[in-house]
Amino acid sequence: MARVLLIDDELTMVQMVTEMLRQEGHEVFPYTNLRDALPGLEAHTPEIVITDLYLDKSRAHGLEILQKARSITPPASVIVITAFGSIETAVEAMKSGAYDYLEKPFKLDELNLCIQRALSYNEAISENLYLRKQLKKKYQFSQLIGTSQKMQDVFKMIERVADTDSTILILGESGTGKELVARALHFNSRRQFAPFIPVNCSALPENLLESELFGHRRGSFTGAVNDKKGLFQEADGGTIFMDEVGSMSAMLQSRLLRVLQEREVRRIGDNTPTYINVRVLAATNESLEKKIKDGTFREDLYYRLNVIPINLPSLRERREDVPLLVAHFLRNKINPRNGLPIQITRRAMHVLSAHEWPGNVRELENAIERASTLCEDNIIQVTDLPPSLTKDLKPQDAQAAGADDIVELPLNGPPNPKIFPLDSSAGPANTAAQNAAAVSTDLPLKDFLREQEVAYLNRVLAQTGGDKEKAAILLGISLATLYRKLSEDERLA
């Protein structure tokens, strides 16, 4: 349940509401004056504040509490109550940031319902902030895996051009991560809070793709029963990612060229163009120069798209990154039967590193997914790998590949504490004596307690398989509080 701070200069009202809230399971901090309530806001960081607007017969005191409650981190939802209700005071309170407004006398059920709505609102806001943070973290440059020189060159280029509005053409074979690069460019730019719209240009026939990209007016063709905004308009202010751009027809290439030149779109059946503010990222696994020679791709469109090219290497061109990628894919893999992390033998790693990978990183990820599912004793052996990797492997080759000892996986960042379940017998030995010996005594008490909280929250999340509702119940806190804690620390996922 929630932490609720209650302020009213009527003692009877405070006692009655406090009793009701505690019966509902809330943690209540009651106050009857402004002087005591202000320090209480800082000390208790409540999720809900219920305050009389006219504290000590002064509306200024109520507004001061309201403003203070909205300024704490995270801000509390404020429910204002008063016996001097009017439209003007309600509007003023809402403009100052109040979540809701109740006029005395009110029913306790009415207040309780208002609190539940405020908690649901808090939960939605906290979840939204958490998901935004997770999304940004997911597409940080550090989440693009690779230490090879070719990948380092890619990272440097992404970092240089991410926060520009230049059109970028991402080149690479299927499965090399072209959309991941596009998302990294978007979520590390000033457009990160605007839409990111991906569209696969090879997935739809010409007439449907035209309608999807540019929209249409009602009645412009059979089946157009309503006006429809195109994806370019949907992406206004943000980024549109056009994958497999080389597959577009000549007519659509012509329309795309006009969008890039004029920064405006015209819906099918519409005579009036609409200005758009969109960054265009395009990708292809084909040679556009060859298509230009063949006459199937416009040369002028190519130069408009190829302002800044980013070439992604195939996986066979950066074999030294295979162990890093395997470690990345295995880091959060947990055997559902016993809760233990998945490991891999040196021999299996050698086979993975030697493979040609025509499907690149996507094929490697699928191979690890299959092997993780089929392996016994939480250890991936050569026999767990897909047949396409082992069909030409001779027994002597397997022997030469290395031993069956466990590979110590390289890390592309700090180890993830989530892989250890609550049951200490299922993870590394972790006795109280060992913990005591390992604890640094240089940390202030507040920082030490935070370290313990982070570790415990990660273990509970691992135990519940990432189910945040179950984790919140086990922890005895509200879902909004859990989301708030998750958003406060990058070590929590």
Tab-separated table of N, CA and C in Angstrom, residues 397-488:
chain	number	residue	atom	x	y	z
A	397	ASP	N	37.882	-33.121	-35.490
A	397	ASP	CA	37.745	-31.658	-35.416
A	397	ASP	C	37.169	-31.248	-34.077
A	398	ALA	N	36.196	-32.017	-33.607
A	398	ALA	CA	35.588	-31.715	-32.306
A	398	ALA	C	36.610	-31.852	-31.194
A	399	GLN	N	37.476	-32.875	-31.297
A	399	GLN	CA	38.503	-33.052	-30.267
A	399	GLN	C	39.487	-31.891	-30.308
A	400	ALA	N	39.822	-31.451	-31.536
A	400	ALA	CA	40.780	-30.359	-31.669
A	400	ALA	C	40.193	-29.016	-31.246
A	401	ALA	N	38.872	-28.966	-31.163
A	401	ALA	CA	38.225	-27.688	-30.853
A	401	ALA	C	38.466	-27.234	-29.435
A	402	GLY	N	38.898	-28.104	-28.579
A	402	GLY	CA	39.144	-27.704	-27.212
A	402	GLY	C	38.507	-28.652	-26.229
A	403	ALA	N	38.638	-28.345	-24.973
A	403	ALA	CA	38.151	-29.223	-23.911
A	403	ALA	C	36.690	-28.938	-23.614
A	404	ASP	N	36.130	-29.796	-22.752
A	404	ASP	CA	34.751	-29.607	-22.334
A	404	ASP	C	34.652	-28.800	-21.046
A	405	ASP	N	35.729	-28.106	-20.679
A	405	ASP	CA	35.647	-27.255	-19.499
A	405	ASP	C	34.810	-26.013	-19.828
A	406	ILE	N	34.340	-25.365	-18.771
A	406	ILE	CA	33.423	-24.241	-18.936
A	406	ILE	C	34.196	-22.976	-19.290
A	407	VAL	N	33.692	-22.257	-20.269
A	407	VAL	CA	34.302	-20.990	-20.652
A	407	VAL	C	33.903	-19.914	-19.653
A	408	GLU	N	34.891	-19.133	-19.228
A	408	GLU	CA	34.569	-17.945	-18.424
A	408	GLU	C	34.196	-16.843	-19.400
A	409	LEU	N	32.919	-16.546	-19.466
A	409	LEU	CA	32.422	-15.657	-20.513
A	409	LEU	C	32.942	-14.246	-20.325
A	410	PRO	N	33.357	-13.593	-21.422
A	410	PRO	CA	33.788	-12.198	-21.325
A	410	PRO	C	32.592	-11.307	-21.049
A	411	LEU	N	32.849	-10.175	-20.464
A	411	LEU	CA	31.779	-9.259	-20.111
A	411	LEU	C	31.894	-7.997	-20.952
A	412	ASN	N	30.751	-7.542	-21.480
A	412	ASN	CA	30.713	-6.272	-22.189
A	412	ASN	C	30.074	-5.235	-21.274
A	413	GLY	N	30.393	-5.282	-20.014
A	413	GLY	CA	29.790	-4.440	-19.000
A	413	GLY	C	29.817	-5.182	-17.684
A	414	PRO	N	29.248	-4.624	-16.597
A	414	PRO	CA	29.273	-5.283	-15.299
A	414	PRO	C	28.433	-6.536	-15.290
A	415	PRO	N	28.799	-7.549	-14.507
A	415	PRO	CA	27.978	-8.753	-14.427
A	415	PRO	C	26.601	-8.422	-13.899
A	416	ASN	N	25.636	-9.169	-14.348
A	416	ASN	CA	24.250	-8.920	-13.972
A	416	ASN	C	23.900	-9.737	-12.737
A	417	PRO	N	23.589	-9.085	-11.600
A	417	PRO	CA	23.288	-9.838	-10.388
A	417	PRO	C	21.959	-10.561	-10.440
A	418	LYS	N	21.132	-10.344	-11.486
A	418	LYS	CA	19.807	-10.953	-11.520
A	418	LYS	C	19.849	-12.472	-11.653
A	419	ILE	N	20.993	-13.035	-12.103
A	419	ILE	CA	20.987	-14.459	-12.420
A	419	ILE	C	20.979	-15.335	-11.183
A	420	PHE	N	21.152	-14.772	-10.004
A	420	PHE	CA	21.153	-15.591	-8.804
A	420	PHE	C	19.793	-15.547	-8.131
A	421	PRO	N	19.157	-16.699	-7.952
A	421	PRO	CA	17.831	-16.728	-7.335
A	421	PRO	C	17.907	-16.509	-5.837
A	422	LEU	N	16.750	-16.410	-5.221
A	422	LEU	CA	16.698	-16.178	-3.779
A	422	LEU	C	17.316	-17.328	-2.999
A	423	ASP	N	17.171	-18.537	-3.505
A	423	ASP	CA	17.726	-19.702	-2.829
A	423	ASP	C	19.237	-19.694	-2.979
A	424	SER	N	19.977	-19.434	-1.918
A	424	SER	CA	21.418	-19.297	-2.014
A	424	SER	C	22.081	-20.596	-2.431
A	425	SER	N	21.430	-21.723	-2.219
A	425	SER	CA	22.024	-22.992	-2.623
A	425	SER	C	22.056	-23.136	-4.132
A	426	ALA	N	21.242	-22.321	-4.831
A	426	ALA	CA	21.197	-22.421	-6.280
A	426	ALA	C	22.247	-21.560	-6.951
A	427	GLY	N	22.895	-20.659	-6.219
A	427	GLY	CA	23.922	-19.803	-6.783
A	427	GLY	C	25.233	-20.062	-6.104
A	428	PRO	N	26.172	-19.114	-6.220
A	428	PRO	CA	27.448	-19.280	-5.569
A	428	PRO	C	27.285	-19.312	-4.069
A	429	ALA	N	28.257	-19.947	-3.400
A	429	ALA	CA	28.211	-19.976	-1.941
A	429	ALA	C	28.192	-18.566	-1.424
A	430	ASN	N	27.313	-18.322	-0.484
A	430	ASN	CA	27.115	-16.939	-0.068
A	430	ASN	C	26.697	-16.909	1.399
A	431	THR	N	27.569	-17.295	2.265
A	431	THR	CA	27.254	-17.358	3.680
A	431	THR	C	27.331	-15.986	4.303
A	432	ALA	N	26.750	-15.859	5.478
A	432	ALA	CA	26.770	-14.580	6.178
A	432	ALA	C	28.199	-14.149	6.495
A	433	ALA	N	29.047	-15.141	6.845
A	433	ALA	CA	30.440	-14.817	7.166
A	433	ALA	C	31.162	-14.280	5.937
A	434	GLN	N	30.911	-14.901	4.769
A	434	GLN	CA	31.541	-14.435	3.547
A	434	GLN	C	31.055	-13.037	3.195
A	435	ASN	N	29.775	-12.808	3.391
A	435	ASN	CA	29.235	-11.475	3.113
A	435	ASN	C	29.887	-10.430	4.003
A	436	ALA	N	29.990	-10.745	5.271
A	436	ALA	CA	30.563	-9.805	6.218
A	436	ALA	C	32.004	-9.477	5.865
A	437	ALA	N	32.746	-10.497	5.408
A	437	ALA	CA	34.145	-10.280	5.067
A	437	ALA	C	34.286	-9.449	3.801
A	438	ALA	N	33.299	-9.584	2.895
A	438	ALA	CA	33.405	-8.903	1.604
A	438	ALA	C	32.916	-7.463	1.636
A	439	VAL	N	32.188	-7.077	2.665
A	439	VAL	CA	31.591	-5.755	2.718
A	439	VAL	C	32.657	-4.697	2.975
A	440	SER	N	32.625	-3.648	2.129
A	440	SER	CA	33.545	-2.540	2.342
A	440	SER	C	33.075	-1.707	3.518
A	441	THR	N	34.023	-1.274	4.356
A	441	THR	CA	33.666	-0.437	5.508
A	441	THR	C	33.852	1.039	5.187
A	442	ASP	N	34.157	1.338	3.913
A	442	ASP	CA	34.365	2.737	3.531
A	442	ASP	C	33.056	3.428	3.147
A	443	LEU	N	31.978	2.632	2.961
A	443	LEU	CA	30.716	3.203	2.513
A	443	LEU	C	29.953	3.856	3.661
A	444	PRO	N	29.345	5.021	3.430
A	444	PRO	CA	28.402	5.550	4.413
A	444	PRO	C	27.230	4.586	4.576
A	445	LEU	N	26.584	4.619	5.727
A	445	LEU	CA	25.493	3.689	6.006
A	445	LEU	C	24.403	3.775	4.953
A	446	LYS	N	24.071	4.985	4.507
A	446	LYS	CA	23.005	5.155	3.511
A	446	LYS	C	23.361	4.424	2.220
A	447	ASP	N	24.637	4.564	1.759
A	447	ASP	CA	25.059	3.907	0.527
A	447	ASP	C	25.096	2.389	0.692
A	448	PHE	N	25.531	1.919	1.866
A	448	PHE	CA	25.571	0.478	2.124
A	448	PHE	C	24.162	-0.118	2.064
A	449	LEU	N	23.208	0.566	2.714
A	449	LEU	CA	21.832	0.077	2.717
A	449	LEU	C	21.254	0.077	1.300
A	450	ARG	N	21.628	1.072	0.502
A	450	ARG	CA	21.154	1.114	-0.883
A	450	ARG	C	21.716	-0.066	-1.679
A	451	GLU	N	22.998	-0.395	-1.448
A	451	GLU	CA	23.605	-1.545	-2.125
A	451	GLU	C	22.845	-2.821	-1.783
A	452	GLN	N	22.509	-2.986	-0.512
A	452	GLN	CA	21.781	-4.187	-0.098
A	452	GLN	C	20.388	-4.219	-0.715
A	453	GLU	N	19.737	-3.061	-0.792
A	453	GLU	CA	18.395	-2.995	-1.368
A	453	GLU	C	18.423	-3.374	-2.845
A	454	VAL	N	19.407	-2.853	-3.583
A	454	VAL	CA	19.532	-3.168	-5.004
A	454	VAL	C	19.723	-4.663	-5.214
A	455	ALA	N	20.633	-5.268	-4.432
A	455	ALA	CA	20.908	-6.697	-4.563
A	455	ALA	C	19.655	-7.521	-4.261
A	456	TYR	N	18.929	-7.133	-3.209
A	456	TYR	CA	17.742	-7.904	-2.825
A	456	TYR	C	16.626	-7.756	-3.862
A	457	LEU	N	16.423	-6.538	-4.373
A	457	LEU	CA	15.401	-6.335	-5.389
A	457	LEU	C	15.699	-7.160	-6.641
A	458	ASN	N	16.963	-7.203	-7.036
A	458	ASN	CA	17.340	-8.012	-8.201
A	458	ASN	C	17.065	-9.489	-7.966
A	459	ARG	N	17.334	-9.960	-6.765
A	459	ARG	CA	17.104	-11.370	-6.449
A	459	ARG	C	15.611	-11.695	-6.453
A	460	VAL	N	14.801	-10.808	-5.922
A	460	VAL	CA	13.348	-11.028	-5.919
A	460	VAL	C	12.810	-11.022	-7.347
A	461	LEU	N	13.301	-10.092	-8.183
A	461	LEU	CA	12.862	-10.043	-9.578
A	461	LEU	C	13.268	-11.308	-10.319
A	462	ALA	N	14.462	-11.835	-10.016
A	462	ALA	CA	14.892	-13.089	-10.631
A	462	ALA	C	14.008	-14.246	-10.176
A	463	GLN	N	13.654	-14.245	-8.900
A	463	GLN	CA	12.822	-15.314	-8.338
A	463	GLN	C	11.436	-15.331	-8.974
A	464	THR	N	10.921	-14.133	-9.327
A	464	THR	CA	9.581	-14.048	-9.921
A	464	THR	C	9.629	-14.048	-11.444
A	465	GLY	N	10.814	-14.299	-12.008
A	465	GLY	CA	10.936	-14.321	-13.458
A	465	GLY	C	10.680	-12.974	-14.099
A	466	GLY	N	10.952	-11.882	-13.368
A	466	GLY	CA	10.747	-10.542	-13.904
A	466	GLY	C	9.324	-10.033	-13.759
A	467	ASP	N	8.429	-10.811	-13.124
A	467	ASP	CA	7.039	-10.392	-12.930
A	467	ASP	C	7.003	-9.344	-11.815
A	468	LYS	N	6.795	-8.088	-12.200
A	468	LYS	CA	6.893	-6.995	-11.230
A	468	LYS	C	5.721	-6.971	-10.251
A	469	GLU	N	4.550	-7.413	-10.694
A	469	GLU	CA	3.409	-7.456	-9.766
A	469	GLU	C	3.667	-8.460	-8.651
A	470	LYS	N	4.166	-9.660	-9.007
A	470	LYS	CA	4.495	-10.662	-7.986
A	470	LYS	C	5.610	-10.165	-7.088
A	471	ALA	N	6.616	-9.503	-7.688
A	471	ALA	CA	7.738	-8.986	-6.899
A	471	ALA	C	7.253	-7.949	-5.887
A	472	ALA	N	6.344	-7.065	-6.318
A	472	ALA	CA	5.820	-6.037	-5.410
A	472	ALA	C	5.075	-6.668	-4.240
A	473	ILE	N	4.318	-7.761	-4.513
A	473	ILE	CA	3.589	-8.450	-3.449
A	473	ILE	C	4.564	-9.084	-2.463
A	474	LEU	N	5.609	-9.753	-2.993
A	474	LEU	CA	6.618	-10.371	-2.114
A	474	LEU	C	7.335	-9.331	-1.266
A	475	LEU	N	7.586	-8.169	-1.858
A	475	LEU	CA	8.324	-7.106	-1.154
A	475	LEU	C	7.434	-6.320	-0.202
A	476	GLY	N	6.114	-6.457	-0.377
A	476	GLY	CA	5.190	-5.723	0.496
A	476	GLY	C	5.119	-4.246	0.186
A	477	ILE	N	5.325	-3.889	-1.101
A	477	ILE	CA	5.247	-2.486	-1.507
A	477	ILE	C	4.307	-2.379	-2.699
A	478	SER	N	3.893	-1.156	-3.013
A	478	SER	CA	3.007	-0.967	-4.159
A	478	SER	C	3.798	-1.097	-5.448
A	479	LEU	N	3.084	-1.383	-6.540
A	479	LEU	CA	3.731	-1.517	-7.836
A	479	LEU	C	4.360	-0.189	-8.253
A	480	ALA	N	3.696	0.925	-7.920
A	480	ALA	CA	4.254	2.243	-8.247
A	480	ALA	C	5.581	2.463	-7.530
A	481	THR	N	5.655	2.031	-6.261
A	481	THR	CA	6.904	2.179	-5.502
A	481	THR	C	8.008	1.344	-6.125
A	482	LEU	N	7.667	0.132	-6.565
A	482	LEU	CA	8.671	-0.721	-7.198
A	482	LEU	C	9.179	-0.083	-8.483
A	483	TYR	N	8.276	0.429	-9.311
A	483	TYR	CA	8.701	1.081	-10.542
A	483	TYR	C	9.587	2.295	-10.237
A	484	ARG	N	9.242	3.029	-9.171
A	484	ARG	CA	10.056	4.196	-8.793
A	484	ARG	C	11.457	3.759	-8.414
A	485	LYS	N	11.566	2.677	-7.622
A	485	LYS	CA	12.883	2.175	-7.224
A	485	LYS	C	13.671	1.682	-8.435
A	486	LEU	N	12.973	1.032	-9.382
A	486	LEU	CA	13.644	0.539	-10.589
A	486	LEU	C	14.198	1.688	-11.415
A	487	SER	N	13.451	2.780	-11.484
A	487	SER	CA	13.874	3.912	-12.320
A	487	SER	C	14.983	4.715	-11.662
A	488	GLU	N	15.189	4.529	-10.350
A	488	GLU	CA	16.202	5.311	-9.632
A	488	GLU	C	17.600	4.761	-9.769
